[in-house]
Amino acid sequence: MKTAEIKRRFLAHFAANGHTVVPSAPLPAIEDPNLLFINAGMVQFVPYFLGQRTPPYDRAASVQKCIRTPDIDEVGKTSRHGTFFQMNGNFSFGDYFKAGAIPLAWELSTKPVSEGGFGLDGDKIWATVYLDDDEAIEIWHKTVGLPLDRIVRRGKKDNYWSMGIPGPAGPCSELYYDRGSDYGPEGGPDVDEDRFLEFWNLVFMQYEIADVRSKEDFRVVRELPSKNIDTGMGLERIASILQGVDNLYEIDEVRPILSLAAELTGRQYGAKSGHVAGESHPDDVRLRVIADHVRTALMLIGDGVTPSNEGRGYVLRRIMRRAIRAMRLLGWQEPALPLLLPVARDCMAPSYPELATDFDRISQYAYAEEDAFLSTLRAGTTILDTAISDARGAGQASLSGDKAFQLHDTYGFPIDLTLEIAAEQGLSVDQEGFRRLMADQRARAKADAQARKTGHADLSSYRAAFDSGGPVEFTGYHEVTRESRVRSVLSSGGVALPAAGEGETIELVLDATPFYAEGGGQQADQGLITVGGGQVEVLDVQQPLPGLIVHKARVVRGEVRPGDTGYAEIDVTRRKAISRSHTATHLVHQTMRNFLGESATQAGSLNAPGRLRFDFNTPGAVPPSVLHDVEQQVNEVLLGDLEVHAFITSQEEARRLGAMALFGEKYGDEVRVVEVGDYARELCGGTHVSRSGQLGLVKILSEASIGSGVRRVEALVGIDAFGYLAREHLLVSRLAELYRVPNDQVAERVEQTVTQLRDAEKELEKLRAQLVLGGAASLASSAREVGGIAYVGTEAPEGAGGNDVRTLAQEIRGKIDPARPAVVAVAARAGGKASLVVAVNQAARGRGVSASDLVKGALSGRGGGSPDLAQGGGLPATEAPRLLASVEQALATES
């Protein structure tokens, strides 16, 4: 029975028994601050159980998507642990209780398939109950007819259910299915939970708990307002039973992913393992990890989670990296997700059709993350392998914290991966040392960031300046000049000064200022402050403390003292240019969301005179046609000459109005909202033009990636945009003159030229390939006998590509008599690195020779592939001869 059909039957059974079918909630538990992801079917119903909300129905049924990662290291090693799973559940909110839940579960489990049930043999079902739950035992025995010897009492660890956090909880009764003696000994769930597989948990939700310290250590706060039912039937577990497979990795929604991973890596799943998952061969465990994690990644990205270094995004990133690395450990060196993810989609789309319709977005995030991680692995794994080898050589049982930190800091190699790889090699990692170095780095980064803003100043001087007069009033929204009193004069090192003279670089604090301090992506104002007979040039403006505006300046004449009255005037031309850029950024942001969807949120910006930089979240490159449309729509808004209006309101009201909050910004109870007509509305503390028409023109220059899932657009605004277009016109006119065509045909002629160059490069590539393969026959005829095997060891021509090297090895092998055991090793040097490809024919395979073993032997365990063809590399180019010698020596030794 297919998993999608099991899901349908479950919902149909409970719908026929008066339950409202409720859709699955998205995986991110956005409304619950205690959870990263929904981890149980009842999470979306918690407010009903606690009596916080009145449920719109008395009975409900759902199939909820869930994620659990605390036992991620157990994935693949047991038949029970998976990161993503689906929970069939039926719920009662003060309606029926134990006497209703138990018979409903029994009926669906044992009802014949022909009548819409699952058709399980009732004689193979066991039930467990909480220690003192005599009521449940009586229902199981007298109402259902289950023999007492198949009803087992168990304690809190097994038969008291909660989410693991404060909230609703209660005793439970679990259903187990006896899969037979092939899976373990007799005796029921207390003896073996591989043979006796739990497939349904009936929770009798009666209490609210708090102070949760463990599964067994918590405090019961009160009885819930009503007795409720929460049941969970693991969809994957019941599928494994009904489909007659050993574990959840072999059901129809998972096995195709596993099978393709096995095919790609040349492994035969199950060949070296029995029925019990806990006794599986390491290769089978890795294949299960791949299948589970690829499916989980698909579901998470499908529900809006994207890879990142914190929170939900980090969980996704870790899951994806574990799958990618498992493929590499099995010998697959190429990107795997472009092959595996579509299979996962096809498995899950019957239940979740949105995965198919949204697959372009999902795959863009997934493939970009794999590409980034493969680059990290190539650099980091080599360093880590060397560090592990050095530690072993020195007789050490632990990898130093500074080496783990170097891998993280220099190569982007995640600490959890370092821990995992080191553990596989029997080494621990000095985690305390790593954490200490990470803390030192954070402290340095914080100091460096402060230094850039305050010139390494002692913050106590700024604190004294703040305490002496409180926050500095910013008046720059409505004026560009201001008379003000000099509150403090500080040296560039932050030391309070009694006075400063001509040529000195200082920092000034005024009572009030029209100068805008850098923030929210907007660059600071510049200008002049005249003090008596002296004058200072303001070069930068910062806020070293919230509310304290500091002017970094140079005294150009005279002297400046605290208490003097000054006249501040900003560079109006610069301010206007920056304000145009800032308003343009708001318009670009809104327009990107119009074309790409609301997920295209701002992730950073720079508003400088005449130019802007806008960073935003999106899974892949923005097509040129979309950029053109964005640019056109923005400029149409400029032509509309919309009013730009700013006002102060509450956060709640701003949210009601739909104002967007920006990345990295912190807002108080009162916020400033900037509107461009009815077109754009954002929370913003920056300066803007008064009407959109004042921008003149916005010209988008480029769009590129700056990280996984983050893109950057750069654009010019106003006179800078006009100047750029004028230069572009001159360039096009010059090209038109050179090609002797009209301006509008230049692009076509340039494209023709580029095509001709590419064709020429392809022809050169063919010639290089012919050169590489031209000597295959000669090399095959010169094969030497090494240990009774025809051996050819040669270097490919300098600079030969990876495909050419593999083809050469296969070509030479093909020209040797198939009846003659043969091994071909081809080394290559490219980009300063040496690589090795080994090809073995069938006759040599019959003698136990493996290409993968030979490559790993030559490369100290790195590389891999199939027994017929394998490859590896990454060593210095000078190692090429040694690699060939190593293969030959291995053949001679085997003989």
Coordinates of N, CA and C in Angstrom, one line a residue, residues 46 50 162-163 165-169 207-210 212 224:
V46 N -2.2 23.1 20.3 CA -1.8 23.3 21.7 C -2.7 24.4 22.3
L50 N -4.8 23.7 25.9 CA -4.6 24.5 27.1 C -5.8 25.4 27.4
S162 N 4.9 14.2 26.2 CA 4.8 15.7 26.2 C 5.7 16.1 25.0
M163 N 5.7 17.4 24.7 CA 6.6 17.9 23.6 C 8.0 18.1 24.0
I165 N 8.8 20.2 26.3 CA 8.8 21.6 26.8 C 7.5 21.8 27.6
P166 N 7.4 22.9 28.3 CA 6.2 23.2 29.1 C 5.0 23.2 28.2
G167 N 3.9 22.7 28.7 CA 2.7 22.6 27.8 C 1.8 21.4 28.2
P168 N 0.9 21.0 27.3 CA 0.0 19.9 27.6 C 0.8 18.6 27.6
A169 N 0.3 17.6 28.4 CA 1.0 16.3 28.5 C -0.1 15.3 29.1
Y207 N -3.1 16.9 31.4 CA -2.4 17.8 32.4 C -1.6 18.9 31.6
E208 N -1.3 19.9 32.3 CA -0.3 20.9 31.9 C 0.9 20.8 32.7
I209 N 2.1 20.7 32.1 CA 3.4 20.5 32.9 C 4.3 21.7 32.7
A210 N 5.2 21.9 33.7 CA 6.2 23.0 33.7 C 7.5 22.5 34.3
V212 N 10.2 21.6 33.0 CA 10.6 20.3 32.3 C 12.1 20.2 32.2
L224 N -5.9 19.9 32.7 CA -6.4 20.8 31.6 C -7.9 21.0 31.8

